[in-house]
Short mmCIF file of N, CA and C in Angstrom, two decimals:
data_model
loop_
_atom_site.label_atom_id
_atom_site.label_comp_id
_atom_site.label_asym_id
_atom_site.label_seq_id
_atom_site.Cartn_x
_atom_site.Cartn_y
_atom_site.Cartn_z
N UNK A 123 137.00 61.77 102.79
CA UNK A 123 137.36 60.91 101.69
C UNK A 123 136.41 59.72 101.66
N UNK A 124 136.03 59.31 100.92
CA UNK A 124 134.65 58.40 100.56
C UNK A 124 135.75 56.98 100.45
N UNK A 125 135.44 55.73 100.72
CA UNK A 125 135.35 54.53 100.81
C UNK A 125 135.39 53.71 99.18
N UNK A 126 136.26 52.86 98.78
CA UNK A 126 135.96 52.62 97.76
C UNK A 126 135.55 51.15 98.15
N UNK A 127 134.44 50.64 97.15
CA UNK A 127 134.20 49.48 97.25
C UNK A 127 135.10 48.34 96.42
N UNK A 128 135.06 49.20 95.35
CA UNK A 128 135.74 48.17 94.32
C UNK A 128 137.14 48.40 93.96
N UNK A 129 137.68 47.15 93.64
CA UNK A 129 139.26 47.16 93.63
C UNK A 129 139.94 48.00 92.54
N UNK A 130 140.86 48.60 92.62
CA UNK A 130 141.45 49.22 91.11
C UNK A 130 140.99 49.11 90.50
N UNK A 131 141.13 47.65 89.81
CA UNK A 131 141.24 46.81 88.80
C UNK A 131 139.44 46.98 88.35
N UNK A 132 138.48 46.46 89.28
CA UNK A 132 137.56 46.90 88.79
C UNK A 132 137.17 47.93 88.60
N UNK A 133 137.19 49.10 89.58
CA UNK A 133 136.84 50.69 89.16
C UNK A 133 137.84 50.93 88.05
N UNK A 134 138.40 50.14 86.97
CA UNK A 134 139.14 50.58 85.88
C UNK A 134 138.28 49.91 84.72
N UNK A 135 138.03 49.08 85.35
CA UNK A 135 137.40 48.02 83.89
C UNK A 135 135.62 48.55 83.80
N UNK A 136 134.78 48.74 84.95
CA UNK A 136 133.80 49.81 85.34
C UNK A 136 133.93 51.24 84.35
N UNK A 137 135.15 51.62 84.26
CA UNK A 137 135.33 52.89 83.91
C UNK A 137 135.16 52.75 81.99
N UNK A 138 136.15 52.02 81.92
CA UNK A 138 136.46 51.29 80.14
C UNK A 138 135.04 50.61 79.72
N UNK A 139 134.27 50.07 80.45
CA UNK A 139 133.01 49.56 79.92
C UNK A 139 131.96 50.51 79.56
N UNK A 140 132.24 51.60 80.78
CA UNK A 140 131.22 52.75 80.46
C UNK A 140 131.65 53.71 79.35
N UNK A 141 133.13 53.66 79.44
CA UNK A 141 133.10 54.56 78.20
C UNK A 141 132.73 53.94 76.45
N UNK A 142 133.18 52.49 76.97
CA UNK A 142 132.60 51.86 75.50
C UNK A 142 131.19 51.99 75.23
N UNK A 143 130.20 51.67 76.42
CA UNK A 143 128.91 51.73 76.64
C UNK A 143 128.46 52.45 75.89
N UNK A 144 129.02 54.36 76.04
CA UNK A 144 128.47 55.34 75.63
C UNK A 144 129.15 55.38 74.13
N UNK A 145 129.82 54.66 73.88
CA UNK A 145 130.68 55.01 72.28
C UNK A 145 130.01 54.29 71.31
N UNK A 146 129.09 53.24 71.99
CA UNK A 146 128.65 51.83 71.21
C UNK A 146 126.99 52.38 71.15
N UNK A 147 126.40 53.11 72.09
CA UNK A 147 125.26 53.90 72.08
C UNK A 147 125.18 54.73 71.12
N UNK A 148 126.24 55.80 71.08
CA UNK A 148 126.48 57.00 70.24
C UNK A 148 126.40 56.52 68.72
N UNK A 149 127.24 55.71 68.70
CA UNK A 149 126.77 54.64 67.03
C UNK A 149 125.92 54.42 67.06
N UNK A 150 125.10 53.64 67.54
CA UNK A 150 123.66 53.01 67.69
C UNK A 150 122.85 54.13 67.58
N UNK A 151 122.93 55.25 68.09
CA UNK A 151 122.03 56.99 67.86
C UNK A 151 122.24 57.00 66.10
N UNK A 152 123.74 57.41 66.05
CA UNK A 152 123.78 58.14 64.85
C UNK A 152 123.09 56.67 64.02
N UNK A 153 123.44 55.77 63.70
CA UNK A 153 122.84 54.95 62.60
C UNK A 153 121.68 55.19 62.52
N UNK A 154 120.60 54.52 63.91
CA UNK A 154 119.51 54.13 63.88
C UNK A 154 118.82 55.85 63.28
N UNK A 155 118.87 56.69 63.66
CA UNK A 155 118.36 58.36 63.35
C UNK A 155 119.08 58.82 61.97
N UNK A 156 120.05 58.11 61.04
CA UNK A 156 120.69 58.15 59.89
C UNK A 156 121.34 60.06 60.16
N UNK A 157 121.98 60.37 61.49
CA UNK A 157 122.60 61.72 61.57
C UNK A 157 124.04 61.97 60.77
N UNK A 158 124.27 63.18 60.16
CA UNK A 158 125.20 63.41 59.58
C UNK A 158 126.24 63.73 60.61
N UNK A 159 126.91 63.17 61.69
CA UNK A 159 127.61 62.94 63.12
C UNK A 159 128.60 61.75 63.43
N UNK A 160 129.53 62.14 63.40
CA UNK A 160 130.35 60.46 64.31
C UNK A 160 129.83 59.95 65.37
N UNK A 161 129.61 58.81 65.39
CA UNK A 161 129.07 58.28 66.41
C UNK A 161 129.78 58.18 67.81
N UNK A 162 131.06 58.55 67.33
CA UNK A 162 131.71 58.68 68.96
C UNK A 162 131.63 60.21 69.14
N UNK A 163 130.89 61.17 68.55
CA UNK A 163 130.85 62.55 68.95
C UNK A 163 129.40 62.31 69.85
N UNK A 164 128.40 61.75 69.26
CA UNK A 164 127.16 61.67 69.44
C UNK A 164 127.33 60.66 71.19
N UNK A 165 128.44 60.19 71.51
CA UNK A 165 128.57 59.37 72.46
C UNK A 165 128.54 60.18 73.51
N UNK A 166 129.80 61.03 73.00
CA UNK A 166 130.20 62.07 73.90
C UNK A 166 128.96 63.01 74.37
N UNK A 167 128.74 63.25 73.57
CA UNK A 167 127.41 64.79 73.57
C UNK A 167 126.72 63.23 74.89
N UNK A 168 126.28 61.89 74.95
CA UNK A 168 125.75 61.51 75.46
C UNK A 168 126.39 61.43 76.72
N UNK A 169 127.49 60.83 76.81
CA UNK A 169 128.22 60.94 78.35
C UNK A 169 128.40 62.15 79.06
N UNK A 170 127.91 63.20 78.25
CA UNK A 170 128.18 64.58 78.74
C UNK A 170 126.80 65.08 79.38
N UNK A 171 125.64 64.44 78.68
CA UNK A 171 124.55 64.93 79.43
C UNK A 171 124.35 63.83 80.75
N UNK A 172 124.63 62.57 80.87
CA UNK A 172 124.26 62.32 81.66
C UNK A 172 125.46 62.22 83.32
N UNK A 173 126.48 62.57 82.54
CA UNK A 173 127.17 63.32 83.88
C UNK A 173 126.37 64.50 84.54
N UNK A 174 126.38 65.25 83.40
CA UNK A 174 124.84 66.56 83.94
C UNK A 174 124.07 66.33 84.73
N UNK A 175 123.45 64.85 84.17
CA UNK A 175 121.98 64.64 84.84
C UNK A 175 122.63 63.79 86.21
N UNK A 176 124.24 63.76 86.30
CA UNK A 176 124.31 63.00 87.86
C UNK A 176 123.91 61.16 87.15
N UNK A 177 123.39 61.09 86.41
CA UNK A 177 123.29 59.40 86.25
C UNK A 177 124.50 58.81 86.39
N UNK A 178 125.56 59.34 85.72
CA UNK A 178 127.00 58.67 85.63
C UNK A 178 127.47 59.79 87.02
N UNK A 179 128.47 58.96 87.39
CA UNK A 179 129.18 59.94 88.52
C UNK A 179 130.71 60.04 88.00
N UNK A 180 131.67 60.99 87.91
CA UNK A 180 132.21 61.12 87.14
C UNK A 180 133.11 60.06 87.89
N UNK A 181 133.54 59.86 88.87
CA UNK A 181 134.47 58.60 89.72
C UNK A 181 134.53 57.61 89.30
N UNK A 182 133.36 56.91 88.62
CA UNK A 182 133.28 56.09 87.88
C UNK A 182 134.20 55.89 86.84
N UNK A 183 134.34 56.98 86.10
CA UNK A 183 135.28 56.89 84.94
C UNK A 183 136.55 57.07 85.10
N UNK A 184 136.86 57.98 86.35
CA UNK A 184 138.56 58.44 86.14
C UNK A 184 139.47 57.40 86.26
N UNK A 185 139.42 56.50 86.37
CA UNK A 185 140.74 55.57 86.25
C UNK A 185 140.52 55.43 84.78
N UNK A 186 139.70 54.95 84.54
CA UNK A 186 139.81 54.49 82.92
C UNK A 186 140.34 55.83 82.01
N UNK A 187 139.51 57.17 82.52
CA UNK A 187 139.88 58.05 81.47
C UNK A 187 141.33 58.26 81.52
N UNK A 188 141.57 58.58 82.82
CA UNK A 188 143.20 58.69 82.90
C UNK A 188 144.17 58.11 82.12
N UNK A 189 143.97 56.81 82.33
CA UNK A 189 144.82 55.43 81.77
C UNK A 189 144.78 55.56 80.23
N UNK A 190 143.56 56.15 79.61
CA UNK A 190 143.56 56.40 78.29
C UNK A 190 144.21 57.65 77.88
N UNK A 191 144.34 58.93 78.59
CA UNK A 191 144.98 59.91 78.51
C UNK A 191 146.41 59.79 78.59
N UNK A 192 146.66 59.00 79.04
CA UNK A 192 147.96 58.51 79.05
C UNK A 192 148.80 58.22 78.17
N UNK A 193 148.02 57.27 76.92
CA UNK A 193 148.46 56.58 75.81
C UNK A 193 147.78 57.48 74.73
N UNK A 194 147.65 58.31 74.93
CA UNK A 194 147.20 59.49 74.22
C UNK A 194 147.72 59.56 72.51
N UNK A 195 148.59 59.93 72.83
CA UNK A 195 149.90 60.09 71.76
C UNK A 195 150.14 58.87 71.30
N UNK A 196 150.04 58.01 71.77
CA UNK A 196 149.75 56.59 70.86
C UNK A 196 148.60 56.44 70.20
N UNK A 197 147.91 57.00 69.94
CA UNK A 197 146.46 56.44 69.19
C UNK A 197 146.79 57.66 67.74
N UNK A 198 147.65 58.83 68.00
CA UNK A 198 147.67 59.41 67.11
C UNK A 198 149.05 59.22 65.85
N UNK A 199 149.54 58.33 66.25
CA UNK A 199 150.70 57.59 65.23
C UNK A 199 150.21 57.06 63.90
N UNK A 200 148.76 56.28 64.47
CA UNK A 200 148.65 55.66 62.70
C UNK A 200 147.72 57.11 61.64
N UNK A 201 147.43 58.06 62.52
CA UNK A 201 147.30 59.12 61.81
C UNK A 201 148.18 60.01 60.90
N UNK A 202 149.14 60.12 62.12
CA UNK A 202 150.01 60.76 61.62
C UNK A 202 150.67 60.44 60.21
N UNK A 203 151.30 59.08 60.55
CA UNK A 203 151.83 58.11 59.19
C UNK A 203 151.13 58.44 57.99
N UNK A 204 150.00 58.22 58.16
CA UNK A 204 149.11 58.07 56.98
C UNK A 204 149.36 59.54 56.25
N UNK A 205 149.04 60.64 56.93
CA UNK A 205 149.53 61.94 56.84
C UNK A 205 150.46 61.69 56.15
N UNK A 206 151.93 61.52 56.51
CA UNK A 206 152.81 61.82 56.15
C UNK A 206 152.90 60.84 54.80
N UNK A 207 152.41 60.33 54.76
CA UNK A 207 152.49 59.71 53.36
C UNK A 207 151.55 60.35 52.09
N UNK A 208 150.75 61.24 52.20
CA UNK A 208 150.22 61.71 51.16
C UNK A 208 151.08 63.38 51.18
N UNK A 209 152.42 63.34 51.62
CA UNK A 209 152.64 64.93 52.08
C UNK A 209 153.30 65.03 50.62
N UNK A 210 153.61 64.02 49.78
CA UNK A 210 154.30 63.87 48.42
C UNK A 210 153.16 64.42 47.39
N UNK A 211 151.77 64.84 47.59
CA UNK A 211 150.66 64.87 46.78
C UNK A 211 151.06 65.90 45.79
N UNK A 212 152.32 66.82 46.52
CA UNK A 212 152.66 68.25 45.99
C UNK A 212 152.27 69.44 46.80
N UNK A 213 152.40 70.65 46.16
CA UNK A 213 151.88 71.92 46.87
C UNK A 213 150.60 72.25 47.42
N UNK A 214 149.44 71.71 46.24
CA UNK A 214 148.27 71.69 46.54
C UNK A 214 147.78 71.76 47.59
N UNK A 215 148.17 70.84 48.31
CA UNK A 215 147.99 70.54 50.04
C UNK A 215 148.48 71.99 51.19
N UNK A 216 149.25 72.47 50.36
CA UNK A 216 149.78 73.35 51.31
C UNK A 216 148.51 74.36 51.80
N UNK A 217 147.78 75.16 50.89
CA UNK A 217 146.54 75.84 50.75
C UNK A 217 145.70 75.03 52.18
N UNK A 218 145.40 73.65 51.92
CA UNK A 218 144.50 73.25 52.64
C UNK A 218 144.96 72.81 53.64
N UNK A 219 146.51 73.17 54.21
CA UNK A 219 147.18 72.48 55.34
C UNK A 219 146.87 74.16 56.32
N UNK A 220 147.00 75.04 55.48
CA UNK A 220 146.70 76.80 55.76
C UNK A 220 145.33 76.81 56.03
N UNK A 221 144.54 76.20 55.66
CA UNK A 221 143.08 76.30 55.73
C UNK A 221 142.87 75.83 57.32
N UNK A 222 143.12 74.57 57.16
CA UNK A 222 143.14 73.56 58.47
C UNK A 222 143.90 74.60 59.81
N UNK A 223 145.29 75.09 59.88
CA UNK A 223 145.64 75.52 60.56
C UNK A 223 144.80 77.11 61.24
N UNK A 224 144.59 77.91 60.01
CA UNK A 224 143.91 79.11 60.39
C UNK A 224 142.67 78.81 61.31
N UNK A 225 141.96 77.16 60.74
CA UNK A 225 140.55 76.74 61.87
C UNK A 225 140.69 76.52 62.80
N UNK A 226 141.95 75.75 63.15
CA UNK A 226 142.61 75.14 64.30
C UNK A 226 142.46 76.36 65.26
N UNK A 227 143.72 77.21 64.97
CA UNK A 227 143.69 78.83 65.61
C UNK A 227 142.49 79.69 65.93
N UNK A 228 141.95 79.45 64.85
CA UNK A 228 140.35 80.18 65.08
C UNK A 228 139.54 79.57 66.64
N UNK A 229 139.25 78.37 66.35
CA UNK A 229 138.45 77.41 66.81
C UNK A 229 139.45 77.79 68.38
N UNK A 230 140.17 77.02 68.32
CA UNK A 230 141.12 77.91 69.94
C UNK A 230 140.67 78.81 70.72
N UNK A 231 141.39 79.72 70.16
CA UNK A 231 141.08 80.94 69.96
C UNK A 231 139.51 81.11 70.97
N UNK A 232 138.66 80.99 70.21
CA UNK A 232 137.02 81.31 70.66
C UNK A 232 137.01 80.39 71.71
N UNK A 233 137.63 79.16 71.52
CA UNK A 233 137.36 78.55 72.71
C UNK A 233 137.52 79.27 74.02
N UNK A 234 138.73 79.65 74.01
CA UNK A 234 139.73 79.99 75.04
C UNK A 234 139.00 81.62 75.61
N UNK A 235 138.48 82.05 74.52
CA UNK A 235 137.65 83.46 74.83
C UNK A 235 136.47 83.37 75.58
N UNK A 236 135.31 81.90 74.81
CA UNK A 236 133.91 81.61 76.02
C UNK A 236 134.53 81.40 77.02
N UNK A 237 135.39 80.35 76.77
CA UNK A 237 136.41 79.38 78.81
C UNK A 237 136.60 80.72 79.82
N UNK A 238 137.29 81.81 79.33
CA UNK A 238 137.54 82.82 80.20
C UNK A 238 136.52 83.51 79.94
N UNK A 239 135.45 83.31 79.85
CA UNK A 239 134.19 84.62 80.02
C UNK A 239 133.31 83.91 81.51
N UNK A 240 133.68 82.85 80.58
CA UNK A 240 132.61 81.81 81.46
C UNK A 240 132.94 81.11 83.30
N UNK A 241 134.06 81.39 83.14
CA UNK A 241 135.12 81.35 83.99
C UNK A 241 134.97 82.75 85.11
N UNK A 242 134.70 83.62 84.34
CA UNK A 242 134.93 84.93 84.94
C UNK A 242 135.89 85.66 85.08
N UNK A 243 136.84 85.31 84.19
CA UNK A 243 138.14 85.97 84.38
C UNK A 243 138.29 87.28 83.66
N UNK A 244 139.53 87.15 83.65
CA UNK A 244 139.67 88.97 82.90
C UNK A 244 139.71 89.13 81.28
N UNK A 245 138.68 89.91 80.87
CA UNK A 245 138.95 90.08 79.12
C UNK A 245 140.45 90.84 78.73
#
């Protein structure tokens, strides 16, 4: 078991800085290159290579990610709301609520098919 230097509190705030780091970068990509991309996708794709490359160590982050996984389901409330307030638009929506869902499933789906290929498990 490895030695920690820094207190909770900092290997948490360490963790939250880096993930802003890479979220505030990822904007700074997509603007400055004018990409058709969210800039917190473009963050990600960035925190993801340089875990790869070992620059970030992933220890670094797990308190923070955790602590955010946590409150998870809180960040998706003012979505939801908003949702539910255009659910009055009529039927229309229904088509594209079917659309959304069949991608959802799809998208799964394939996921879950590379994960276990890649994995090595059983087809």
């Amino acid at each position: 078991m490895k030695a920690t230097i820094l207190s909770p509190l900092a290997a948490w705030l360490l963790g939250l800085g880096l993930l802003l780091a890479f979220a505030a970068l990822g904007e700074g990509v997509v603007r400055l290159l004018r990409l058709p991309v969210p800039g917190s996708v473009a963050g990600l794709l960035l925190l993801w290579l340089a875990l790869g490359l070992k620059v970030v160590r992933l220890e670094w982050l797990e308190a923070a990610a955790d602590s955010l996984l946590g409150v998870l389901g809180l960040l998706f409330v003012p979505a939801t709301v908003g949702f539910v307030g255009f659910l009055s638009a009529g039927a229309e929506w229904g088509l594209w609520l079917l659309v959304m869902l069949a991608g959802l499933l799809a998208g799964a789906g394939v996921s879950g098919i590379i994960t276990s290929r890649w994995l090595g498990g059983e087809e």
